[in-house]
Structures are given as C-alpha cells and as structure tokens.
PDB file of C-alpha atoms in Angstrom:
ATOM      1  CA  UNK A 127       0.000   0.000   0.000  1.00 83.00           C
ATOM      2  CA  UNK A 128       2.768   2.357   1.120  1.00 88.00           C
ATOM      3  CA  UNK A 129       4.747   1.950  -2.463  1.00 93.00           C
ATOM      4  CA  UNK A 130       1.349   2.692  -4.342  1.00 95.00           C
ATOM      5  CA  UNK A 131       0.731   5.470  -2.185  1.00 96.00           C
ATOM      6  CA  UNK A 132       3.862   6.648  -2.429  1.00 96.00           C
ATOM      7  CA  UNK A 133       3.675   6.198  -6.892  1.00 97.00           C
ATOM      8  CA  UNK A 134       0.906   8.706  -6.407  1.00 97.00           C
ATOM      9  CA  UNK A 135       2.178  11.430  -4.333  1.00 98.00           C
ATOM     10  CA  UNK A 136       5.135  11.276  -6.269  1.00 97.00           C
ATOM     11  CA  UNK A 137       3.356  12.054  -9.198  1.00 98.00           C
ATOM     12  CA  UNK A 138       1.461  14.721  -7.729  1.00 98.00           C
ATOM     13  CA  UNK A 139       4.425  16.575  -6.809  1.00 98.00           C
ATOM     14  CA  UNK A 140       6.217  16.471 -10.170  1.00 98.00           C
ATOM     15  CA  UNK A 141       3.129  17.283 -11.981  1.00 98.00           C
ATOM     16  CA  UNK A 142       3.312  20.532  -9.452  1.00 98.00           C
ATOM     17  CA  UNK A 143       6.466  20.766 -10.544  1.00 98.00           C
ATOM     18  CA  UNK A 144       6.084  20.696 -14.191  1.00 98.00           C
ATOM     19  CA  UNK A 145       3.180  23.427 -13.529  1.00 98.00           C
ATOM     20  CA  UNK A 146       6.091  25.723 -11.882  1.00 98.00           C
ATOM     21  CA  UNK A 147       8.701  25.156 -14.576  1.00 98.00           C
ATOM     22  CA  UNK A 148       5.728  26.081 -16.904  1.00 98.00           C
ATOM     23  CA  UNK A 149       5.307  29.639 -15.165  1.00 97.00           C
ATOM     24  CA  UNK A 150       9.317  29.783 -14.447  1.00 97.00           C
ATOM     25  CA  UNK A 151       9.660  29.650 -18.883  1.00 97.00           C
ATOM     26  CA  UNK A 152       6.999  32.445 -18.783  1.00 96.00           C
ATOM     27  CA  UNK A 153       3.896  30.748 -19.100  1.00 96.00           C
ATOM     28  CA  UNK A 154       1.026  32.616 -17.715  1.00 93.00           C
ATOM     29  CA  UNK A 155      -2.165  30.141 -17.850  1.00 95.00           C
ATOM     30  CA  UNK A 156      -3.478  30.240 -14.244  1.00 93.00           C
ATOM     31  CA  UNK A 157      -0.863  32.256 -13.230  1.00 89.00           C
ATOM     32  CA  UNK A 158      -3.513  34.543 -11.742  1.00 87.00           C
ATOM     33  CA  UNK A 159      -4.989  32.482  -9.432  1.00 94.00           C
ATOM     34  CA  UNK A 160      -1.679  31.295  -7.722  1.00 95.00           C
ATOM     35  CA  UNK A 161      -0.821  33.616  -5.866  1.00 94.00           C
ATOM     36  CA  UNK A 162      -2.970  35.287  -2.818  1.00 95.00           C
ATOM     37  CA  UNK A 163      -4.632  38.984  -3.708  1.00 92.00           C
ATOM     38  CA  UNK A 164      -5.083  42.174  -1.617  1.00 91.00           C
ATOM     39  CA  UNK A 165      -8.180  43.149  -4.093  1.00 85.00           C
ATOM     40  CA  UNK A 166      -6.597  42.799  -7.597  1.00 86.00           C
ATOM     41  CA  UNK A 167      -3.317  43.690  -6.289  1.00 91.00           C
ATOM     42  CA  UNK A 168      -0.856  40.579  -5.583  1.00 92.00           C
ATOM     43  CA  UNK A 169       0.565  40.148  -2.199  1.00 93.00           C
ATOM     44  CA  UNK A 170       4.633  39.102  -4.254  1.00 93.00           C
ATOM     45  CA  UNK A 171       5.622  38.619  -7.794  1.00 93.00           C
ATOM     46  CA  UNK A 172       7.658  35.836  -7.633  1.00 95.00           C
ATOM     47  CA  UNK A 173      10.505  35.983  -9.786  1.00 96.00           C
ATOM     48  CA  UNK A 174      11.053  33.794 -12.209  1.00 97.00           C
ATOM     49  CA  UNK A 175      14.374  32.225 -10.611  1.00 98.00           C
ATOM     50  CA  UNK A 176      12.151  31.766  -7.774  1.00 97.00           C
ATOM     51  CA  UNK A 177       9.608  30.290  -9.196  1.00 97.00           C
ATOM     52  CA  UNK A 178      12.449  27.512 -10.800  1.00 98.00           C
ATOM     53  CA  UNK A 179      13.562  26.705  -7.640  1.00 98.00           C
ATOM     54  CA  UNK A 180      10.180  25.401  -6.118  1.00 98.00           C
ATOM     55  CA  UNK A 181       9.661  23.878  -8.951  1.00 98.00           C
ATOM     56  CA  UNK A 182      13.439  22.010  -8.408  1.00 98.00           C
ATOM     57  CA  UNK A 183      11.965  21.389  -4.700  1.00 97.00           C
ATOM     58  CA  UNK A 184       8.982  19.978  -5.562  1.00 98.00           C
ATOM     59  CA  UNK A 185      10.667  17.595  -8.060  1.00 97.00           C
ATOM     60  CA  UNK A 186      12.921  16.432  -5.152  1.00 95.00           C
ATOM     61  CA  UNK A 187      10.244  16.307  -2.701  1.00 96.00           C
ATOM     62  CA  UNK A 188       8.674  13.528  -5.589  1.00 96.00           C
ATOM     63  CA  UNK A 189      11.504  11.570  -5.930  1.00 94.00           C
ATOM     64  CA  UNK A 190      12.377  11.859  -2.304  1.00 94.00           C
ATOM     65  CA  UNK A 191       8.559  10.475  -1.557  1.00 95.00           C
ATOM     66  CA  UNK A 192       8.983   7.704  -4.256  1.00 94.00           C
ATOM     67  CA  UNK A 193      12.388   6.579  -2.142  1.00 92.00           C
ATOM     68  CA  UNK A 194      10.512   6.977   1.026  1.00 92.00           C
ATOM     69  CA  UNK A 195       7.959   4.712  -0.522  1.00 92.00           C
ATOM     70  CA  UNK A 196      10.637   1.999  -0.883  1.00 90.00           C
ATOM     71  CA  UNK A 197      11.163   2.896  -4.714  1.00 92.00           C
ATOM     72  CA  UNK A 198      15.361   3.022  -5.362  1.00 86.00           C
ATOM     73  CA  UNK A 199      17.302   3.477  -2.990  1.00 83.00           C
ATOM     74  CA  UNK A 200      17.603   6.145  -0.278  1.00 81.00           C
ATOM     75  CA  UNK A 201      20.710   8.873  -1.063  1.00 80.00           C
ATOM     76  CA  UNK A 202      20.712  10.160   2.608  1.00 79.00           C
ATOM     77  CA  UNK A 203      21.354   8.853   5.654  1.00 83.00           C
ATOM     78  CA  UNK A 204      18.931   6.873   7.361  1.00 81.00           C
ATOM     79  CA  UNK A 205      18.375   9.157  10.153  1.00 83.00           C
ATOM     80  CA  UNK A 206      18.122  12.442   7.851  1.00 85.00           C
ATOM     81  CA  UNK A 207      16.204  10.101   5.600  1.00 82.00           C
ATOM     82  CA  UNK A 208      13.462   9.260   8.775  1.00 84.00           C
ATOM     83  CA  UNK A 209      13.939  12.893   9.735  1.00 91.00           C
ATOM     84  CA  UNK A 210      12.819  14.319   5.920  1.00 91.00           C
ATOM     85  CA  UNK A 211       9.719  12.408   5.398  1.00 92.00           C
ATOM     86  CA  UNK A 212       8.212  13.877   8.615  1.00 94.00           C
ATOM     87  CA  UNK A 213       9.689  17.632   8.288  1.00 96.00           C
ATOM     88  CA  UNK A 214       8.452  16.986   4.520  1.00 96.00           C
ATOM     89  CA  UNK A 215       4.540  15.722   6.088  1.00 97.00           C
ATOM     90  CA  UNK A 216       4.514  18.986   8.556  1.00 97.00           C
ATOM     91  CA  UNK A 217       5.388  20.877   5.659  1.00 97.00           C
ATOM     92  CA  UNK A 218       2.425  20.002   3.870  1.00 98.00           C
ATOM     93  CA  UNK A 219       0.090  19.495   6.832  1.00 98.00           C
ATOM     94  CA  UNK A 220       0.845  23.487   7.596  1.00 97.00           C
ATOM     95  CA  UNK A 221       0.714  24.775   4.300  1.00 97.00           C
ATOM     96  CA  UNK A 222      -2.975  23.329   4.073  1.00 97.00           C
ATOM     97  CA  UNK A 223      -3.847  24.916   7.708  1.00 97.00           C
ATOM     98  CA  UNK A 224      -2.645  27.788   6.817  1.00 96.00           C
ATOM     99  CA  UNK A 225      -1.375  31.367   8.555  1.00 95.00           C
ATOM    100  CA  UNK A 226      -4.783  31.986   9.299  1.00 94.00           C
ATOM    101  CA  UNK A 227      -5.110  35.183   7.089  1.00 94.00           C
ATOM    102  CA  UNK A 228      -3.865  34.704   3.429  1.00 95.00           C
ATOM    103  CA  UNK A 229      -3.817  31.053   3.069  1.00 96.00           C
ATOM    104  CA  UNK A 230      -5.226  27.317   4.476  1.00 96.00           C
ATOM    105  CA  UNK A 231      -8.304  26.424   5.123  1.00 94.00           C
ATOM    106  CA  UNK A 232      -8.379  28.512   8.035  1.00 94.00           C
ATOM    107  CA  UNK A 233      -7.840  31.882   6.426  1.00 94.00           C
ATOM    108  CA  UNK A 234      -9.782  34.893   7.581  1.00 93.00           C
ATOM    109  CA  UNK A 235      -9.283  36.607   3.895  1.00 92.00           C
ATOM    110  CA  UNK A 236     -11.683  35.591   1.139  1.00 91.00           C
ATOM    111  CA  UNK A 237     -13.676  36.755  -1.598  1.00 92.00           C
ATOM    112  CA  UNK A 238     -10.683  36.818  -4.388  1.00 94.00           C
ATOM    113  CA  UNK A 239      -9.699  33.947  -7.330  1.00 94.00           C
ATOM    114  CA  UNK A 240      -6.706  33.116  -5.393  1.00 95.00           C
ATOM    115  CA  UNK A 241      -8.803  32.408  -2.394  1.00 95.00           C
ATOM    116  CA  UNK A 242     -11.473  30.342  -3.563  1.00 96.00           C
ATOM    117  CA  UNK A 243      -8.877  28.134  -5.069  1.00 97.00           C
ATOM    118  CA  UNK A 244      -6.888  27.673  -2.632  1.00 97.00           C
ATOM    119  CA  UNK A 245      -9.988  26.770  -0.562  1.00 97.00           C
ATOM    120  CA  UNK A 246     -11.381  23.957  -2.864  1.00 97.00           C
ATOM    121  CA  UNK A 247      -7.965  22.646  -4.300  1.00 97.00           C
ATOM    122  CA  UNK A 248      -4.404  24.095  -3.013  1.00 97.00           C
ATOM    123  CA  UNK A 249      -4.928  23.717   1.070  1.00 98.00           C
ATOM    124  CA  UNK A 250      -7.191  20.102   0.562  1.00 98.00           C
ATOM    125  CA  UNK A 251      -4.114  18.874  -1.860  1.00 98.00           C
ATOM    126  CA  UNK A 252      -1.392  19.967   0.368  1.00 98.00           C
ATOM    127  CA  UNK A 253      -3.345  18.305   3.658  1.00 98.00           C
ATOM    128  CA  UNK A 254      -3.606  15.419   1.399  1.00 98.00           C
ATOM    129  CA  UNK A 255      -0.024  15.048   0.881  1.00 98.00           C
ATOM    130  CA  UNK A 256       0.825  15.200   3.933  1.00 98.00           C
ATOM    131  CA  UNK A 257      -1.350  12.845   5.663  1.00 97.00           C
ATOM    132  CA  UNK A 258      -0.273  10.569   2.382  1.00 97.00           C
ATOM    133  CA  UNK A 259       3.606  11.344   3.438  1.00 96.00           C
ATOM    134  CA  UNK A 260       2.883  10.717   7.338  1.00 96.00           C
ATOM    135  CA  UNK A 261       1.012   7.171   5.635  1.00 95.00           C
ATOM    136  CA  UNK A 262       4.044   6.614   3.464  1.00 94.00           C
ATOM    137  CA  UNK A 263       6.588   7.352   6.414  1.00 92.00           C
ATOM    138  CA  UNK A 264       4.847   5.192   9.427  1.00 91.00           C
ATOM    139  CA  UNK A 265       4.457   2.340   6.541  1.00 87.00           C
ATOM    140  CA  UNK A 266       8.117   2.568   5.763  1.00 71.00           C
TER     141      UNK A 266
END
C-alpha cells in the first residue's frame, strides 16, 4: 500500500512541478490564481528564478517520496532520511492549515480567485499530501 501510495504522491508533486517550470519559462495560464490577492493587487511577484527553484523542490520532494515509498534506494542517511519524510509531512500538513489570514483552510481573507482556489484545491491537496507522506513514512 505504502509503495502505491507513495507512486501517487510522487506524481502529484512532479506534476506541481512541471506546472512551476511552466510559469518559471513564462507561461502565464493560471498564473492569476496562484498567488494570494489584496483586491486585484498581488501580495509578491515571484521571480522567475524563484519560481524555478520550487519547482526544483517539488521535483525532489517527488523523488524523495517515491524513495521513502521503498522505490530506489535512499541517497541520505537513514536518520536524515526518517527525519525528511516527517519535516516533509509537517510541511504540507501546515501549508494546508494555513497562517490563518492569506492562506489554508483557516484563512480569515476571502472573496478573491486566489482564495477560492486555494480553498477547494491548493490547502485540501497539500493536507492530502501530507497525511499521504505521514502514511508513506509510518508504513516505511
């Protein structure tokens, strides 16, 4: 279970990451609704160098996942390699909770693009992975 688990998380986080490389080469289709909105104004522009390197993050975080899942072997240590999956879960478990104002579930600030999506897809996706990754991890 933990491998096929693991198959699909991975996926989900380089598809994320092709999404990011996407914007990162210029591409602007749902640009718009990625990034939290004070009205119309955006709270950052992220840069494209920026944008590359979560998109280099989230392709490590999927091949990281597949090795967690007990697909190729593990490059780290076994105690950073224990250590990662769980910083890796809370990382994901917090993003979808949220800072309680801009983004998670929990946010106080709605009403814009970037809100309702992050409501319906980004913060039940990122909880998702991360109770996946805390499956994956306690499997492993």
């Amino acid at each position: 279970m933990a491998e096929g688990l693991a198959w699909m998380t991975g996926i989900v986080l380089f598809a994320l990451s092709g999404v990011h490389v996407y914007w990162a080469a210029g591409g602007r289709k749902g640009f718009r609704i990625a990034v939290p909105t004070r009205g119309e104004e955006p709270l950052f522009r992220p840069s494209k160098a920026a944008t590359a390197i979560v998109a280099a993050l989230l392709a490590m975080a999927g091949a990281f996942v597949l090795q967690l899942g007990g697909i190729g072997e593990p490059l780290l240590p076994g105690w950073l390699f224990a250590l990662g999956g769980w910083a890796l879960a809370a990382v994901f478990v917090l993003r979808g909770i949220g800072d309680f104002r801009w983004v998670g579930l929990f946010k106080s600030r709605k009403g814009t693009p970037f809100a309702y999506w992050d409501s319906v897809c980004y913060s039940p996706l990122c909880l998702l992975l991360g109770i996946s990754l805390i499956c994956i991890r306690s499997a492993a």
